[in-house]
Every structure is written in C-alpha cells, then in structure tokens.
C-alpha cells in the first residue's frame, strides 16, 4: 500500500516537473487566438530557411559524433586495456571537458585562434584561423573536445563489462589484435552505437558554442524566436526536430538494452595489451593530445585572467553568486539523484510501465535544449497561484530536474542491472516490508552510485546556462549566468577569472568525489 | 565513524539550506526589483550606490549580450499578469514604447525628469530618458579611409569591410527602425537588401562588432558609443567617427537610457525612489565618467573632455513612438533578412 501510494505520488510529481511544461508549450502552439490553427507547423515544415538550419545542425552533430566515436574508441581501449603510462592521469584529463561549460572552451580557443590571438603572435595565421574558427570547423572542434569524453566514458564502461573468459580463451589461439576485432569490439558494439547517438543528441542541442561562433543551428533559432520575437509558439514548433531526435535516442537506448542487457563492470581480470616498445611513444602521443585539447585552453584562461590579483578580485565579486550556485547545484544534484533512483527502481525492479514512460520522457527532456525547457517552465509556473515557485530559486531547481534526471536514472539502471533482486526477494519472503527492504538492502547495495549520481548531477546543474538564463529570479543568478551577463563590455581578465573559478569548482567537486570514494573503499574493505 | 561523519555533514547541509531558502523578516520592506538591459558592468555600480545611499535592497536581473534588451523585455511581457519587477532600466526607448503599447508600464512623473528635453521622454509619463549613447562608427586605426555615413555600408568601396550587429536585438533594431521612419519603407528595404549584397557581416552584438573591428577582421562597424569608448580605454587600435554630420545628412542616432515604472509593481514606493535616483544629474555624471561614456541629457552636467556634449552634435530627429511601431512592422522583413 505504501509502495503503491509512493509510486503514484512520484509519478504525479515527476510528471508535473517533466511533462507539464511541454504540454503547455505545445498546447499554445496549436491554439492561436483561441482556435486550433496549424499554420505555424505548416510554415515551419515548408520553410527553406528551416531546412538549411536543420541541415547545419545535422551536419554539425553528425560530424562531431563520427569524429568523437572514431577517436574515442581507440582512446578508451588504450586507457582501459593497455599498459600506457599515467593511465589514471590521462583518464581524468580526457574526461574532464565533459564537466566544463562548453562556452568556456569556445572563449579559451578564441583567445588562441582569433585574428589577434596568441597563435597569430607567433605564426601570423590569425586571418586563416579566425575564419575557420568562426563557423562550422570551429564548432566541430569545440564540440569534439567537449563530447569526446562521452565516448570514452561509455565505451570504457562497456569494455569493463566484457566477459574476460571470452577474451582470454581467444587469446590462447591468436594475438590481441584479432581478439579486439573479433571478440571485444562486437561485444561492445551496442556501447559504440549508444556513444554515437548520445554525442549526436548532445551536439545537436547545444546552444552556447554555435551562438558564440556565429553558426546558425536549430537551438539558436529557438532561442532567437523566443528572445527577439516574443514568439513562444514559434519557439515550440522549432523544437520538433529535436524532439524527434530525442525519441530516436530513447528508442535506440531501449532497443539496445532489450537486445543484450548491460552486465556492468566485471570484477575479474581482463585482457591487458602489452604495448612493449610502443608503450613510450603511444603514451607520449596521448599526453600530447590531452595537452592540446585540454591543458592549452585552460592555460590560456589562466594567462588571460592576468594573475592571482584578478582571480581574487573576481572571486570577491562572485562570492555570493558562487555560494548560491553551489547550493542550487547541491540541491539539484540531491533531488536528481533521488528522482533518478526511484525512476530506475520502479522501472527495473517493479516493471512499472509508468516508470518506463517517465524514464523515456526524461531522456527526451535531456535531449532538448535548455532554452526550450526554460520557455515551458515560464509558461507553466508564472501565475499568481504558483508565484511562490516562480519567484523563488525552486524554479531553477525544477529546470535542473527536468533536464538532468535522465543521467541519474541511467546510472542507477546500471546498478540494478549488476545486482540481481535475489537479496530483496529473500528479505520479502522473510516478511520484511517494502520500506525496510529499500533502506536496508537496496539502497546500501547501491550506495556508491548515490555519490556518483550526486556529483554528476551537481556538476551538470552548476554548469547549466540555457534554463537558468531564462528563469532565474532577481538576485538568484548563477556563476554561469553572471559570466554571460558580464561578456558585454566586461573586462577580459574578469571574465577569464570567473571561467577559471567555475572550472576549479568542478575540479574540486570531482576531487572530493574521488577522495570520498577512496575513503569509503579503505574503510569498508570493498 | 562513517555514520557520524555522514550525520554531521547532513546537519550542516540542512542548516545552510534552511538559511539559504528562508526569507529574511525585513525582506518585504526596503526592496526593489529591477530588470536591467544596460550593460551590467556600467549599471551594477550605480545600483549598488543606490543601495548604499538609501538602504533599499536592489534585486536585479540583467540581460545577456546575445538577447540584449529583448530577453528581459520578454520576461516583462510574459510576467504582465503577475509582475515580479518594479522598475525596468532599458538601454534605449524603443522597447519602452513596445512595453507601453503592451500595457506593461505605469505612469510616473519623476521630479528629476524636469531638466530632461521633451523629445527624450514620453509625454504621458510612461518612460523617461537619461544618459544617452550615440550610434557611432568604430573604425580600425590602420585603415587609411574612414566611413562618414551609415550609407557607406552599401557603397562598393566598403564591400566586405563592415560589420553590423544582429538587427533583431537592441540598439541596431532601433536604428534600422529609425531609418525606415526617415527614408520610408521602400528605401529602407533597399538599404537592407544592399547590406546583404555588399557582404556586410552580421555579428551577434555591438560588443562583438567592436571586438571584430579592434582585432582588424573588419574596418568599421556601427556600434553604440559606450562599446567604442570601452575599446579605446582598453587600448585597442580603434577610433570613433560620428556619422552623418554633414549639412544635408540626417545626423547621428541618439539613444537615451530609459527608466520606467512597471504596472502592478510589488514595491511601488521603492521603485519611485530608484527612478528618481537614476534620473538625477549625479547619476548622469557618473555614467559620463564611466567606461560607457554616456552623454547627460540634463544641462550643465560635467563630462569628460573627450566627449562631445549633445548640443554640439547633429542629432537625427525621430519620433520614438513611430520608431517603436515601425520596429514591430518591419520584424517579418528583419526575419527574412536574417533568413529566419
């Protein structure tokens, strides 16, 4: 009874948070002047300009996904299955960009590749690099840098789940190359496809980089329609392609799982490729790639910040904003974790169709640009009756929940996939109530995932710009929004310092996670 | 030990969360909510000074560069039936007119508005102008030739050498709309088409335009005087040229900041105090000496030597109410111009 009541309450709450904003937006787009009118949709789908924008978005996302997958797969193999030097350092280095706001990369590389950028000072190539940077090639490069970690993380995860007996048996008869090609890669094929689709969706929906680099794509159009023309309905209609892509993403994810369930990381020793005499130069090459893609842009930020004095000054300026951002992100991370856990629980353990629907919708919401979600939130919550929500930071947290719950539910799905329900079933047979089973078996079994989900939810919430920019109540701006509002005539040193502070905050959060994980590992003996 | 650590962490988190979420007892007194389209680096110090002087807490929402003056305008329109804001500080009068037409504004005649010329305020008291910017050319110093008129944008010798900010946002929209009221629709349309044919680059904002000229990617751009002035102060290799100052020329477009009271403002009395403060000669002087270098509309206000007082400039004569209406009329044309 308790479980049923809890499940229905959860369904209603999550439904309101994720589904209602979209219902309101789409209702507005179908009704014009109180009558059903499909003219917006007709205009949208017959517009040549929209076709061009769609083509741009598709081209950008497709190119980024392809390049990231082709590069990410061997990188993941090298990082997980070889004896390269500084494996952990390289792993952290290559996965780090995922947790940094994309526009920070764009700003950093602008300082390097702009017409009067650093590269121009040495090679006088400013005109060429600038013309390449501001447009499609620049967008591809920045998105590739940001989303490459997605491929590495996803493929690494699938690599860890490969049954080592298969590889070890094959290794008895043939070399590691054939084992990789004929056993490992086919086994992790679903992970490769998943990584490709995920990067495609993320690149398609990302707004800040194409805006900065003046490349017209769909999310930018949505933002413009809302911002410039007060055209909520037009903005809604322009999200249709992204929604369709979101649904494709969901379908891909769901069908991949039914075909072959994810095993989760294996505890047995897996195939390790000895690089031999190639070890040094491969490690060197990877280190150089990491330095070019990640270390250089951040070094430029440090340089442009103009020294400790400016960083301290920026910190003082942003102190209350930073604290506020941390609190909002912490609340966001916590609620995202709780919601994600229960969605995964009711879907995986209880096989509830409602939870399946919520999971699918949360995945679609993840795929949709934050600006679109922001529009939906304003339309839904800006009423006298719900003013206590709209005029408070709750509205920002609702945006985080709508956008990022999917990440948490995926993390917990993996956990539920790895641990069979036998322990819970045994407890049930002994008469333990649902609450007791939940708190004494299920949650302790997955406690390491709570920390991971919290940290990931925290970081994504902290970096959010699209939703926050549209809905933040007065005096509740976050650091990301502050950076954007200061870009107009703000001093370069201050903007760079603020970007650096945000990056260091993310570094701190990730470090805390690793320290806590290690602390727990040492004290629990796991 | 683990459990104790966890409980302490949770307690600290909950206590701080409660403090973060709770409203202070005196929050409802002495608070004013202001939405600001003027660049934050210039407006924030003024608002902080108001806070210091009056003790009234200022809660602000700022526009970002990309949505300059439309993002926040949008919020005001969206919130019309449930206003959150008390005062809107816009960086130009056109959107003030749009908001007036949409019934978002309330009437207030500030005592400090008396010294401001009539053509820079709404005659019915819905908005008042102060501290103006001029639409100027920012020109790269390396260029031997210098543009003198806005119509140089469409001349062959300037092909591909100019940049202009996105006409969907901010002061560029206002300027294009003002041109349409002066030239008429036919010539205005022709001007837009010629811009495209002459390979004029569209940037995302005035700030970006100024940076592109400063970096040498383009020779000139039409920007606001504060954008140009800030680059000069940063030591960038650019200079200011006041366009259309000749005898038969229309003059340069002057854009005052505007301040207005929102209808249904939750903190009406505090809002009036803020409006009075913003319209004071002291505030105008501060904005004149700030990096934005905005020109006071009150007479006799001290300004830096490098600024030209408004009486020494040939100013484009426009009716802002007509410009606002024209701006809405030409939106489909602007969309088409941008391929939207």
Short mmCIF file of N, CA, C and O in Angstrom, two decimals, chain A residues 96-105 107-108 208 298 301-302 305 310-312 314-316 318-329 400 455 458-466 468 477-485 487 493-511:
data_model
loop_
_atom_site.label_atom_id
_atom_site.label_comp_id
_atom_site.label_asym_id
_atom_site.label_seq_id
_atom_site.Cartn_x
_atom_site.Cartn_y
_atom_site.Cartn_z
N UNK A 96 37.68 15.15 -18.36
CA UNK A 96 37.41 16.42 -17.69
C UNK A 96 36.53 17.39 -18.49
O UNK A 96 35.63 18.01 -17.91
N UNK A 97 36.73 17.58 -19.80
CA UNK A 97 35.95 18.58 -20.53
C UNK A 97 34.44 18.40 -20.43
O UNK A 97 33.69 19.37 -20.57
N UNK A 98 34.01 17.20 -20.18
CA UNK A 98 32.57 16.96 -20.11
C UNK A 98 31.93 17.76 -18.99
O UNK A 98 30.74 18.09 -19.03
N UNK A 99 32.70 18.08 -17.98
CA UNK A 99 32.15 18.74 -16.81
C UNK A 99 32.37 20.25 -16.81
O UNK A 99 32.14 20.91 -15.82
N UNK A 100 32.81 20.76 -17.93
CA UNK A 100 33.06 22.21 -18.02
C UNK A 100 32.06 22.81 -19.01
O UNK A 100 31.81 22.20 -20.05
N UNK A 101 31.49 23.97 -18.73
CA UNK A 101 30.56 24.57 -19.69
C UNK A 101 31.19 24.74 -21.05
O UNK A 101 32.32 25.25 -21.15
N UNK A 102 30.52 24.35 -22.11
CA UNK A 102 31.10 24.41 -23.46
C UNK A 102 31.60 25.79 -23.86
O UNK A 102 32.62 25.91 -24.54
N UNK A 103 30.89 26.85 -23.45
CA UNK A 103 31.28 28.18 -23.91
C UNK A 103 32.65 28.59 -23.37
O UNK A 103 33.34 29.43 -23.95
N UNK A 104 33.06 27.98 -22.26
CA UNK A 104 34.39 28.30 -21.70
C UNK A 104 35.48 27.83 -22.66
O UNK A 104 36.49 28.51 -22.88
N UNK A 105 35.24 26.65 -23.25
CA UNK A 105 36.18 26.19 -24.27
C UNK A 105 36.21 27.14 -25.45
O UNK A 105 37.27 27.46 -25.99
N UNK A 107 35.52 30.31 -25.52
CA UNK A 107 36.22 31.56 -25.16
C UNK A 107 37.74 31.34 -25.18
O UNK A 107 38.50 32.14 -25.73
N UNK A 108 38.17 30.24 -24.56
CA UNK A 108 39.61 29.96 -24.48
C UNK A 108 40.25 29.85 -25.86
O UNK A 108 41.31 30.43 -26.13
N UNK A 208 25.31 27.21 -26.70
CA UNK A 208 26.24 28.32 -26.40
C UNK A 208 27.40 28.42 -27.39
O UNK A 208 27.81 29.52 -27.77
N UNK A 298 42.95 25.73 -21.06
CA UNK A 298 42.85 26.18 -19.67
C UNK A 298 44.04 27.02 -19.25
O UNK A 298 43.92 27.92 -18.42
N UNK A 301 43.25 30.44 -20.28
CA UNK A 301 42.34 31.08 -19.33
C UNK A 301 43.12 31.65 -18.16
O UNK A 301 42.86 32.78 -17.71
N UNK A 302 44.06 30.84 -17.68
CA UNK A 302 44.88 31.28 -16.54
C UNK A 302 45.66 32.53 -16.95
O UNK A 302 45.74 33.51 -16.21
N UNK A 305 43.50 35.60 -17.33
CA UNK A 305 42.94 36.13 -16.08
C UNK A 305 43.87 37.18 -15.49
O UNK A 305 43.45 37.98 -14.67
N UNK A 310 43.67 39.38 -9.98
CA UNK A 310 42.38 39.43 -10.71
C UNK A 310 41.48 38.27 -10.32
O UNK A 310 40.26 38.43 -10.24
N UNK A 311 42.09 37.11 -10.11
CA UNK A 311 41.29 35.94 -9.72
C UNK A 311 40.65 36.19 -8.36
O UNK A 311 39.46 35.90 -8.14
N UNK A 312 41.43 36.76 -7.45
CA UNK A 312 40.90 37.07 -6.12
C UNK A 312 39.79 38.12 -6.22
O UNK A 312 38.73 38.00 -5.59
N UNK A 314 37.90 38.71 -8.82
CA UNK A 314 36.73 38.05 -9.44
C UNK A 314 36.01 37.18 -8.42
O UNK A 314 34.78 37.14 -8.37
N UNK A 315 36.79 36.51 -7.58
CA UNK A 315 36.19 35.66 -6.55
C UNK A 315 35.36 36.51 -5.58
O UNK A 315 34.25 36.13 -5.20
N UNK A 316 35.91 37.66 -5.20
CA UNK A 316 35.18 38.56 -4.28
C UNK A 316 33.88 39.04 -4.94
O UNK A 316 32.84 39.10 -4.32
N UNK A 318 32.21 37.52 -7.20
CA UNK A 318 31.28 36.42 -7.45
C UNK A 318 31.01 35.56 -6.23
O UNK A 318 30.34 34.53 -6.34
N UNK A 319 31.54 35.98 -5.08
CA UNK A 319 31.48 35.13 -3.90
C UNK A 319 30.06 34.65 -3.58
O UNK A 319 29.80 33.46 -3.44
N UNK A 320 29.15 35.64 -3.47
CA UNK A 320 27.78 35.25 -3.09
C UNK A 320 27.13 34.46 -4.23
O UNK A 320 26.38 33.52 -4.00
N UNK A 321 27.46 34.84 -5.46
CA UNK A 321 26.90 34.13 -6.62
C UNK A 321 27.40 32.69 -6.63
O UNK A 321 26.64 31.75 -6.91
N UNK A 322 28.70 32.52 -6.33
CA UNK A 322 29.28 31.18 -6.36
C UNK A 322 28.64 30.30 -5.28
O UNK A 322 28.26 29.15 -5.53
N UNK A 323 28.49 30.90 -4.10
CA UNK A 323 27.88 30.15 -2.98
C UNK A 323 26.47 29.73 -3.36
O UNK A 323 26.05 28.58 -3.15
N UNK A 324 25.75 30.67 -3.94
CA UNK A 324 24.38 30.39 -4.37
C UNK A 324 24.35 29.28 -5.42
O UNK A 324 23.54 28.37 -5.38
N UNK A 325 25.28 29.39 -6.37
CA UNK A 325 25.35 28.38 -7.45
C UNK A 325 25.63 27.00 -6.85
O UNK A 325 25.03 26.00 -7.27
N UNK A 326 26.53 26.96 -5.84
CA UNK A 326 26.87 25.69 -5.22
C UNK A 326 25.66 25.09 -4.51
O UNK A 326 25.40 23.89 -4.60
N UNK A 327 24.92 25.95 -3.80
CA UNK A 327 23.74 25.45 -3.10
C UNK A 327 22.70 24.92 -4.08
O UNK A 327 22.14 23.85 -3.90
N UNK A 328 22.45 25.71 -5.11
CA UNK A 328 21.45 25.29 -6.10
C UNK A 328 21.87 23.99 -6.77
O UNK A 328 21.06 23.08 -6.96
N UNK A 329 23.15 23.91 -7.08
CA UNK A 329 23.66 22.69 -7.73
C UNK A 329 23.59 21.50 -6.77
O UNK A 329 23.28 20.37 -7.18
N UNK A 400 16.56 22.06 -13.53
CA UNK A 400 17.61 21.04 -13.43
C UNK A 400 16.99 19.63 -13.44
O UNK A 400 17.48 18.72 -14.10
N UNK A 455 27.32 13.68 -7.63
CA UNK A 455 28.41 14.50 -8.18
C UNK A 455 28.13 14.88 -9.64
O UNK A 455 28.30 16.03 -10.04
N UNK A 458 25.30 17.32 -9.73
CA UNK A 458 25.82 18.60 -9.20
C UNK A 458 26.56 19.36 -10.29
O UNK A 458 26.32 20.55 -10.51
N UNK A 459 27.45 18.68 -10.98
CA UNK A 459 28.28 19.34 -11.99
C UNK A 459 27.43 19.84 -13.16
O UNK A 459 27.59 20.98 -13.62
N UNK A 460 26.51 19.02 -13.63
CA UNK A 460 25.66 19.46 -14.74
C UNK A 460 24.77 20.64 -14.32
O UNK A 460 24.55 21.56 -15.10
N UNK A 461 24.28 20.60 -13.10
CA UNK A 461 23.45 21.71 -12.62
C UNK A 461 24.27 22.99 -12.50
O UNK A 461 23.83 24.07 -12.88
N UNK A 462 25.48 22.85 -11.98
CA UNK A 462 26.35 24.02 -11.79
C UNK A 462 26.66 24.70 -13.12
O UNK A 462 26.74 25.91 -13.21
N UNK A 463 26.84 23.90 -14.16
CA UNK A 463 27.23 24.44 -15.46
C UNK A 463 26.06 24.89 -16.33
O UNK A 463 26.27 25.45 -17.40
N UNK A 464 24.86 24.64 -15.87
CA UNK A 464 23.70 24.94 -16.73
C UNK A 464 23.58 26.43 -17.04
O UNK A 464 23.72 27.28 -16.17
N UNK A 465 23.31 26.73 -18.29
CA UNK A 465 23.12 28.13 -18.70
C UNK A 465 21.74 28.32 -19.34
O UNK A 465 21.02 29.24 -19.01
N UNK A 466 21.40 27.43 -20.25
CA UNK A 466 20.19 27.60 -21.07
C UNK A 466 18.92 27.81 -20.28
O UNK A 466 18.13 28.71 -20.56
N UNK A 468 18.73 28.31 -16.79
CA UNK A 468 18.91 29.32 -15.73
C UNK A 468 18.77 30.73 -16.26
O UNK A 468 18.13 31.58 -15.63
N UNK A 477 20.96 34.76 -9.65
CA UNK A 477 21.73 34.32 -10.80
C UNK A 477 22.83 33.38 -10.34
O UNK A 477 23.28 33.41 -9.20
N UNK A 478 23.25 32.53 -11.30
CA UNK A 478 24.34 31.61 -11.01
C UNK A 478 25.62 32.15 -11.66
O UNK A 478 25.58 33.12 -12.42
N UNK A 479 26.72 31.52 -11.38
CA UNK A 479 28.01 31.97 -11.91
C UNK A 479 27.99 31.95 -13.44
O UNK A 479 28.48 32.87 -14.09
N UNK A 480 27.44 30.88 -14.02
CA UNK A 480 27.38 30.80 -15.49
C UNK A 480 26.62 31.97 -16.09
O UNK A 480 27.05 32.55 -17.08
N UNK A 481 25.50 32.33 -15.49
CA UNK A 481 24.72 33.47 -16.00
C UNK A 481 25.51 34.75 -15.81
O UNK A 481 25.52 35.61 -16.69
N UNK A 482 26.19 34.88 -14.68
CA UNK A 482 26.98 36.08 -14.40
C UNK A 482 28.05 36.26 -15.48
O UNK A 482 28.28 37.38 -15.96
N UNK A 483 28.69 35.16 -15.85
CA UNK A 483 29.72 35.25 -16.90
C UNK A 483 29.10 35.78 -18.19
O UNK A 483 29.63 36.67 -18.85
N UNK A 484 27.93 35.25 -18.55
CA UNK A 484 27.27 35.69 -19.77
C UNK A 484 26.87 37.16 -19.71
O UNK A 484 26.97 37.88 -20.69
N UNK A 485 26.38 37.60 -18.54
CA UNK A 485 25.93 38.99 -18.47
C UNK A 485 27.12 39.95 -18.45
O UNK A 485 26.99 41.11 -18.84
N UNK A 487 29.81 39.49 -20.23
CA UNK A 487 30.52 39.46 -21.51
C UNK A 487 30.35 40.76 -22.28
O UNK A 487 31.20 41.11 -23.10
N UNK A 493 39.92 40.07 -18.26
CA UNK A 493 40.56 39.43 -17.10
C UNK A 493 39.50 38.90 -16.13
O UNK A 493 39.65 37.81 -15.57
N UNK A 494 38.45 39.68 -15.96
CA UNK A 494 37.41 39.27 -15.01
C UNK A 494 36.62 38.07 -15.56
O UNK A 494 36.34 37.11 -14.84
N UNK A 495 36.30 38.12 -16.85
CA UNK A 495 35.55 37.01 -17.45
C UNK A 495 36.38 35.74 -17.39
O UNK A 495 35.88 34.67 -17.01
N UNK A 496 37.66 35.84 -17.74
CA UNK A 496 38.54 34.67 -17.70
C UNK A 496 38.68 34.15 -16.28
O UNK A 496 38.66 32.93 -16.05
N UNK A 497 38.80 35.05 -15.33
CA UNK A 497 38.93 34.63 -13.93
C UNK A 497 37.68 33.92 -13.46
O UNK A 497 37.76 32.91 -12.76
N UNK A 498 36.53 34.43 -13.84
CA UNK A 498 35.27 33.78 -13.44
C UNK A 498 35.17 32.39 -14.06
O UNK A 498 34.72 31.44 -13.41
N UNK A 499 35.56 32.28 -15.34
CA UNK A 499 35.55 30.95 -16.00
C UNK A 499 36.47 30.00 -15.24
O UNK A 499 36.12 28.84 -15.00
N UNK A 500 37.62 30.52 -14.86
CA UNK A 500 38.61 29.70 -14.15
C UNK A 500 38.06 29.25 -12.79
O UNK A 500 38.22 28.09 -12.39
N UNK A 501 37.40 30.15 -12.11
CA UNK A 501 36.82 29.82 -10.81
C UNK A 501 35.78 28.72 -10.97
O UNK A 501 35.72 27.78 -10.17
N UNK A 502 34.98 28.81 -12.01
CA UNK A 502 33.96 27.78 -12.26
C UNK A 502 34.62 26.44 -12.54
O UNK A 502 34.22 25.40 -11.98
N UNK A 503 35.67 26.46 -13.34
CA UNK A 503 36.39 25.22 -13.67
C UNK A 503 37.01 24.62 -12.41
O UNK A 503 36.92 23.42 -12.16
N UNK A 504 37.61 25.47 -11.59
CA UNK A 504 38.25 24.98 -10.37
C UNK A 504 37.22 24.41 -9.40
O UNK A 504 37.50 23.47 -8.65
N UNK A 505 36.03 24.98 -9.41
CA UNK A 505 34.95 24.45 -8.57
C UNK A 505 34.59 23.03 -9.00
O UNK A 505 34.39 22.14 -8.17
N UNK A 506 34.54 22.84 -10.31
CA UNK A 506 34.25 21.50 -10.84
C UNK A 506 35.38 20.53 -10.47
O UNK A 506 35.12 19.39 -10.05
N UNK A 507 36.62 21.01 -10.58
CA UNK A 507 37.78 20.18 -10.22
C UNK A 507 37.69 19.78 -8.75
O UNK A 507 37.92 18.63 -8.39
N UNK A 508 37.32 20.74 -7.94
CA UNK A 508 37.20 20.48 -6.51
C UNK A 508 36.13 19.42 -6.24
O UNK A 508 36.33 18.50 -5.46
N UNK A 509 34.97 19.58 -6.91
CA UNK A 509 33.87 18.63 -6.72
C UNK A 509 34.30 17.22 -7.13
O UNK A 509 34.03 16.24 -6.43
N UNK A 510 35.00 17.12 -8.25
CA UNK A 510 35.44 15.80 -8.73
C UNK A 510 36.48 15.22 -7.79
O UNK A 510 36.48 14.02 -7.50
N UNK A 511 37.37 16.08 -7.30
CA UNK A 511 38.42 15.60 -6.37
C UNK A 511 37.78 15.09 -5.09
O UNK A 511 38.18 14.05 -4.57
#
